[in-house]
GROMACS .gro file of C-alpha atoms in nm:
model
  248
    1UNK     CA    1 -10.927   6.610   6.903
    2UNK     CA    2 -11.042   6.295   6.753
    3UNK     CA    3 -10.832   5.948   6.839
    4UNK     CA    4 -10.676   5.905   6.484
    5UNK     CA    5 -10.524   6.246   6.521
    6UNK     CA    6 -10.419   6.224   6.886
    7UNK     CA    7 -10.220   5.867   6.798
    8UNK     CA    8 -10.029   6.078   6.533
    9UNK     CA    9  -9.943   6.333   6.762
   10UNK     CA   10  -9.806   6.092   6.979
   11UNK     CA   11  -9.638   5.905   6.699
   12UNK     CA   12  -9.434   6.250   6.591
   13UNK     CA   13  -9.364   6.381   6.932
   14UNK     CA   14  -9.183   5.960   7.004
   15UNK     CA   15  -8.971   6.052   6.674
   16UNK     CA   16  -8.882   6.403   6.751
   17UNK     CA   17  -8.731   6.239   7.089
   18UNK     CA   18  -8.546   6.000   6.941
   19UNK     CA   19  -8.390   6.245   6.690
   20UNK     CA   20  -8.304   6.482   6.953
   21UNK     CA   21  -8.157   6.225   7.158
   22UNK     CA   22  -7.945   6.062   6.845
   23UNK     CA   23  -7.816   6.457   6.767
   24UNK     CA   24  -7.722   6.514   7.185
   25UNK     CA   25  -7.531   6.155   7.119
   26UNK     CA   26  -7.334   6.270   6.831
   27UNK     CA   27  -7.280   6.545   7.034
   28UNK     CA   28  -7.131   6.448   7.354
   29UNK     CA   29  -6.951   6.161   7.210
   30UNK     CA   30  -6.603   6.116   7.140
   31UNK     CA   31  -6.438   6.259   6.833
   32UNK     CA   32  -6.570   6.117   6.479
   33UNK     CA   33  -6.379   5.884   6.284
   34UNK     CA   34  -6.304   5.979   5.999
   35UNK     CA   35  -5.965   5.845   5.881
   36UNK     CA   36  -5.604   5.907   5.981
   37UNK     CA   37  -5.390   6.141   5.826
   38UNK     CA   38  -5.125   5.931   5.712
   39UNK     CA   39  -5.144   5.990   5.333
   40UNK     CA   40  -5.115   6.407   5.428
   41UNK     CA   41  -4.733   6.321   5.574
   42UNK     CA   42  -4.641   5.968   5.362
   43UNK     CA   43  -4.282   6.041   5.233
   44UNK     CA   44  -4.186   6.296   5.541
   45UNK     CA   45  -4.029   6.076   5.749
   46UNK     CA   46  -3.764   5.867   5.606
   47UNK     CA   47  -3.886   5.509   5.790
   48UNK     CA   48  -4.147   5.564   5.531
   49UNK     CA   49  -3.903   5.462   5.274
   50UNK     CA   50  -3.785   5.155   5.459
   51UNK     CA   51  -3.744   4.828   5.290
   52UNK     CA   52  -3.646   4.686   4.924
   53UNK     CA   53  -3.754   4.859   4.588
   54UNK     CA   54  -3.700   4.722   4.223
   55UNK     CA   55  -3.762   4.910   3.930
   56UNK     CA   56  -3.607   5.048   3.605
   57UNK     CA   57  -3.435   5.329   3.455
   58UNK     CA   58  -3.679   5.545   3.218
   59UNK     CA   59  -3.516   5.499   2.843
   60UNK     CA   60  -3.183   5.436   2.978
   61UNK     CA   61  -3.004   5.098   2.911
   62UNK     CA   62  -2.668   5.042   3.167
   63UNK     CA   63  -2.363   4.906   2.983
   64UNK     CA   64  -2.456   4.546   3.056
   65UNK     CA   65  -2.752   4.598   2.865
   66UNK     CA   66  -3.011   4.620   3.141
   67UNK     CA   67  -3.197   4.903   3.319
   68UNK     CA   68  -3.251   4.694   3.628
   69UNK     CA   69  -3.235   4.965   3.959
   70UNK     CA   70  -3.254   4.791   4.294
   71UNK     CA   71  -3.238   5.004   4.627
   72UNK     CA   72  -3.216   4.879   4.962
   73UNK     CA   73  -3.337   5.123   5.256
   74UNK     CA   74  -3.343   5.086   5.622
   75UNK     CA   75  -3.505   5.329   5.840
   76UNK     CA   76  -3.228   5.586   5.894
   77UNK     CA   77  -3.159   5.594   5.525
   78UNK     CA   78  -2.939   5.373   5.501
   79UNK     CA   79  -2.846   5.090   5.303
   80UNK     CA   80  -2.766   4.995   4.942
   81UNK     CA   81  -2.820   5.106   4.526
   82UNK     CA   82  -2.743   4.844   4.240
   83UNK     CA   83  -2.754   4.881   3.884
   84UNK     CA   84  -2.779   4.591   3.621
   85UNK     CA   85  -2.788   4.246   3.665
   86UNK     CA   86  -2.565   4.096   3.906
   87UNK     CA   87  -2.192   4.089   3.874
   88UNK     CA   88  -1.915   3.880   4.017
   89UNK     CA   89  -1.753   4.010   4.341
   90UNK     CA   90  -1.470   4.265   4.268
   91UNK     CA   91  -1.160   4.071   4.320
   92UNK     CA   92  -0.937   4.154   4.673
   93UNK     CA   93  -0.760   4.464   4.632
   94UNK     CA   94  -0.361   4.383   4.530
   95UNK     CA   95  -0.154   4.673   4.605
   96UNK     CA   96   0.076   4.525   4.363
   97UNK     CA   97  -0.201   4.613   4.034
   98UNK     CA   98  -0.477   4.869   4.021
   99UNK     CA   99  -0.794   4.922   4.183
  100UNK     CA  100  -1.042   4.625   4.229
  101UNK     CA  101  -1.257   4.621   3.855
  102UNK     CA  102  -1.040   4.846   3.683
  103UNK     CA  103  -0.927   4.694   3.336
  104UNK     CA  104  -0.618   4.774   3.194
  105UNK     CA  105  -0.543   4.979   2.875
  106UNK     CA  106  -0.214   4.879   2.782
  107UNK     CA  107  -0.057   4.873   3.106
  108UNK     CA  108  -0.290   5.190   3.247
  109UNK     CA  109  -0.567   5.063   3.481
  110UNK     CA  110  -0.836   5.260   3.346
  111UNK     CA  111  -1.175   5.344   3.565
  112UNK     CA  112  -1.462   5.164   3.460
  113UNK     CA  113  -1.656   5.441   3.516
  114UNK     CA  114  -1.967   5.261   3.677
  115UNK     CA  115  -1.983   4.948   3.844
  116UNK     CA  116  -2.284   4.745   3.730
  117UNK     CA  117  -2.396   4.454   3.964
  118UNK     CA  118  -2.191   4.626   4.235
  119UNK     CA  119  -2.436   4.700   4.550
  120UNK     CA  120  -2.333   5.045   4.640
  121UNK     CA  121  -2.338   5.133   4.996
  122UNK     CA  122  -2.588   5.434   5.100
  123UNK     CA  123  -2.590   5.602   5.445
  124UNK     CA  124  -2.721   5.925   5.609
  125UNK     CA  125  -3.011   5.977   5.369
  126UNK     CA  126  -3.221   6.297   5.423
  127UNK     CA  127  -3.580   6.433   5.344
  128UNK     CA  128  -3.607   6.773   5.174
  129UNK     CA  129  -4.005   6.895   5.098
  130UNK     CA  130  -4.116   6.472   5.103
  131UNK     CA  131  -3.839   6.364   4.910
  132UNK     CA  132  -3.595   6.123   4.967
  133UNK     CA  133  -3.197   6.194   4.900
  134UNK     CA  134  -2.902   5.976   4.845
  135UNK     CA  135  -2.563   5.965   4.823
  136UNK     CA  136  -2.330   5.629   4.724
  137UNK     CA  137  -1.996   5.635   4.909
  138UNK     CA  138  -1.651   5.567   4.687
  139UNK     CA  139  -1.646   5.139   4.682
  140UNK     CA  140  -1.489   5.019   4.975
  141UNK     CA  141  -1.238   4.769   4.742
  142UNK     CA  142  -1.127   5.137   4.671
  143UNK     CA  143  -1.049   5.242   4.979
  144UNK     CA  144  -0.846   4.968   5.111
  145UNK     CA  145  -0.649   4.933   4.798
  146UNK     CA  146  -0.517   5.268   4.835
  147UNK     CA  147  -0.475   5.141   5.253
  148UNK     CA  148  -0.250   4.838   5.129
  149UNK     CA  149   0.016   5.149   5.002
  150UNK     CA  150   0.286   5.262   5.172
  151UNK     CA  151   0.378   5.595   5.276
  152UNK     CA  152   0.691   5.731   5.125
  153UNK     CA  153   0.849   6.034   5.244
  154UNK     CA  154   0.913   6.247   4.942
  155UNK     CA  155   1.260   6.385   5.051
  156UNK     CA  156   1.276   6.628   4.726
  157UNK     CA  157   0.999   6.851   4.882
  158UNK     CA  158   1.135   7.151   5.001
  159UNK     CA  159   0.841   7.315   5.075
  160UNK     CA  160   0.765   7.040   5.345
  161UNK     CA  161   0.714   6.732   5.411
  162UNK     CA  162   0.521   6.538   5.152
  163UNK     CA  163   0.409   6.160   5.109
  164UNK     CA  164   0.316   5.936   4.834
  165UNK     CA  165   0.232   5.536   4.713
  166UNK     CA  166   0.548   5.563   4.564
  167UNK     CA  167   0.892   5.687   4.622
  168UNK     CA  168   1.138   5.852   4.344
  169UNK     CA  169   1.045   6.204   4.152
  170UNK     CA  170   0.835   6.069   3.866
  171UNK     CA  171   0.829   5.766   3.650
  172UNK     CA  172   0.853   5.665   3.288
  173UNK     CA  173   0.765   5.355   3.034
  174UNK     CA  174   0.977   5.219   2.766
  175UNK     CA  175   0.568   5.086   2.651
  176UNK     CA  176   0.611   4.706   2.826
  177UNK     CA  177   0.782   4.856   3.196
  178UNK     CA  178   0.759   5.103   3.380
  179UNK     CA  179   1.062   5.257   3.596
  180UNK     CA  180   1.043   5.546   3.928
  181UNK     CA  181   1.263   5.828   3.872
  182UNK     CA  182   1.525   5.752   4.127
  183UNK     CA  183   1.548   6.069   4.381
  184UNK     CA  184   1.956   6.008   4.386
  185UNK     CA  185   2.027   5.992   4.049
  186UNK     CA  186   2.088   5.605   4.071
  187UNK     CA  187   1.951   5.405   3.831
  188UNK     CA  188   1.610   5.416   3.772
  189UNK     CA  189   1.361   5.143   3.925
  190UNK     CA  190   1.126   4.862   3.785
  191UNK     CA  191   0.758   4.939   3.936
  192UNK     CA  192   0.432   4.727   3.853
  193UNK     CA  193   0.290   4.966   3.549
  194UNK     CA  194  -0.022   4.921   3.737
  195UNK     CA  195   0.086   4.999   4.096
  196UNK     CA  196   0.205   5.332   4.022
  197UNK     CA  197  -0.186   5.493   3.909
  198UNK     CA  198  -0.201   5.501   4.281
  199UNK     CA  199   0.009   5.852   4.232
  200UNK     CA  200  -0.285   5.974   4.060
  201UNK     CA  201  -0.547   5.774   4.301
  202UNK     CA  202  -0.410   5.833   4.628
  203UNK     CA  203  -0.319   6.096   4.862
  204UNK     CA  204  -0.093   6.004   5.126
  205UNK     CA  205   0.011   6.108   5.521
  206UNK     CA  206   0.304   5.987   5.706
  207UNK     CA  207   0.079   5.710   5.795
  208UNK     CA  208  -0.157   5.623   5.537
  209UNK     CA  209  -0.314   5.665   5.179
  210UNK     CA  210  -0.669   5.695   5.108
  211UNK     CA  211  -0.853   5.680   4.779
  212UNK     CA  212  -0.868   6.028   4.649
  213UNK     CA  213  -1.122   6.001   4.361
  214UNK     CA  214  -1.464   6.030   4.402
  215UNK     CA  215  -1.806   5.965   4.138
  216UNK     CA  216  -2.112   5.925   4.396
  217UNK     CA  217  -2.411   5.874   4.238
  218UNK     CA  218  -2.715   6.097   4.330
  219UNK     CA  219  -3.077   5.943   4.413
  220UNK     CA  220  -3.370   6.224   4.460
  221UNK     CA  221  -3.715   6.083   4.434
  222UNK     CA  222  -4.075   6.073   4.630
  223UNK     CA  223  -4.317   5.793   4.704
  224UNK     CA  224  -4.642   5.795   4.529
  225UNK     CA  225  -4.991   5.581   4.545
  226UNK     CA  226  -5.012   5.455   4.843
  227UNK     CA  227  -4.641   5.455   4.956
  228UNK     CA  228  -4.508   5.158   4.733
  229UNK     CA  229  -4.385   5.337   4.438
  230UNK     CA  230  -4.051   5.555   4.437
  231UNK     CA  231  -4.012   5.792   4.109
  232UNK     CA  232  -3.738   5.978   4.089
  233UNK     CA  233  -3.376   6.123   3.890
  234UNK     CA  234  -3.031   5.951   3.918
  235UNK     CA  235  -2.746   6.122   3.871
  236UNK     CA  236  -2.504   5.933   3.636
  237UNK     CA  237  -2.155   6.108   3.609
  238UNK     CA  238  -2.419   6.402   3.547
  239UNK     CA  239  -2.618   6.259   3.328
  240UNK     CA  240  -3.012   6.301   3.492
  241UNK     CA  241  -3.202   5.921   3.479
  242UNK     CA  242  -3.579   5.890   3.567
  243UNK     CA  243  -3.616   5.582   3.779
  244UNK     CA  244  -3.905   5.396   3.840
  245UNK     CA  245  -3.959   5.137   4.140
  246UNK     CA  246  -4.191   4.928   4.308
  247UNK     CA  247  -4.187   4.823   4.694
  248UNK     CA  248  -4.136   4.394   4.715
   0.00000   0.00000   0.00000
């Protein structure tokens, strides 16, 4: 074997080593890197929904002639859902009137239906298949207005005993007042025409009233991209609203 041909024997046998050596290192090493998994489970958990989202509603314009959709998350899935633009605070419940918001028709408070600018309180949200869905609770100005009522023992009952915002056996309106029904066949009596839609808007124990009417609105949407953009439907007095939002 000449000397030219010897060096290049030793020359491949050095690299065969060293490629042997580099595939035993890969080897017996630790694990490869090669990425976490995180983008197989995003929207599984619900503290991946955490935090504030703004966004629109899809071809839908809310009565105060925005399609703003805010939603505030914590990481128990709880937290908050606005529509529209801002809106003044609801005034302090009166037990004297109607519900907080409600305008009057005549001298009927009438519902409003929904509440824009009115931050909606959200709580005990759940995951279903990576998806993320709400509930709104009843407004709280609701609640204690039917709290500020008190109990009256409806003595007419026979059937049992029997409680509402209001005593007498019914009421009527001459169109300007309205009088209760007295129980005793008195005369009748002079209520607030605006008092007495807590008949219809409460239910009553012996020891409180509670608001009785309920129009939650229904959030079901998934995270997509990287985990800053929620798509979903909302549930508008059953009307279905694709929503679009972006994490801030």
């Amino acid at each position: 074997m000449g000397k030219r041909e010897a060096t290049m024997k030793t020359i491949m046998t050095g690299i065969w080593v060293l490629l042997a050596a580099g595939t035993c290192s890969c080897s017996s090493g630790g694990n490869v890197d090669i990425g976490d998994d995180h983008s197989a489970s995003l929207g599984a958990s619900l503290t991946d929904y955490a935090g504030s989202w703004e966004g629109y509603a899809e071809a839908y314009t809310f009565v105060d002639g925005t399609d703003r959709v805010r939603l505030n998350l914590d990481s128990v899935g709880s937290g908050s859902l606005e529509l529209g633009n801002d809106a003044p605070a609801l005034p302090a419940p009166d037990p004297e009137s109607g519900p907080p918001g409600w305008p009057l028709m005549g001298n009927t408070p009438i519902s409003p239906g929904l509440l824009v600018g009115y931050a909606f309180a959200i709580s005990g949200g759940t995951i279903e298949s990576k998806r993320i869905k709400l509930t709104t609770q009843t407004p709280a100005e609701y609640q204690q207005w039917c709290g500020l009522q008190t109990p009256v023992l409806d003595s007419s009952n026979s059937a049992g005993p029997a409680y509402w915002c209001v005593g007498g056996s019914g009421y009527h309106s001459d169109g300007t007042n309205c009088y209760l029904i007295s129980n005793s066949g008195g005369p009748d009596v002079q209520q607030p025409c605006a008092k007495l839609s807590c008949i219809q808007l409460c239910s009553c124990t012996a020891t409180s009233c509670t608001f009785n009417e309920s129009r939650p609105l229904d959030l079901d949407a998934a995270l997509e991209s990287d985990g800053d953009k929620l798509v979903g439907t909302l549930v508008l007095n059953g009307e279905r609203v694709t929503v679009r939002l972006e994490k801030l």
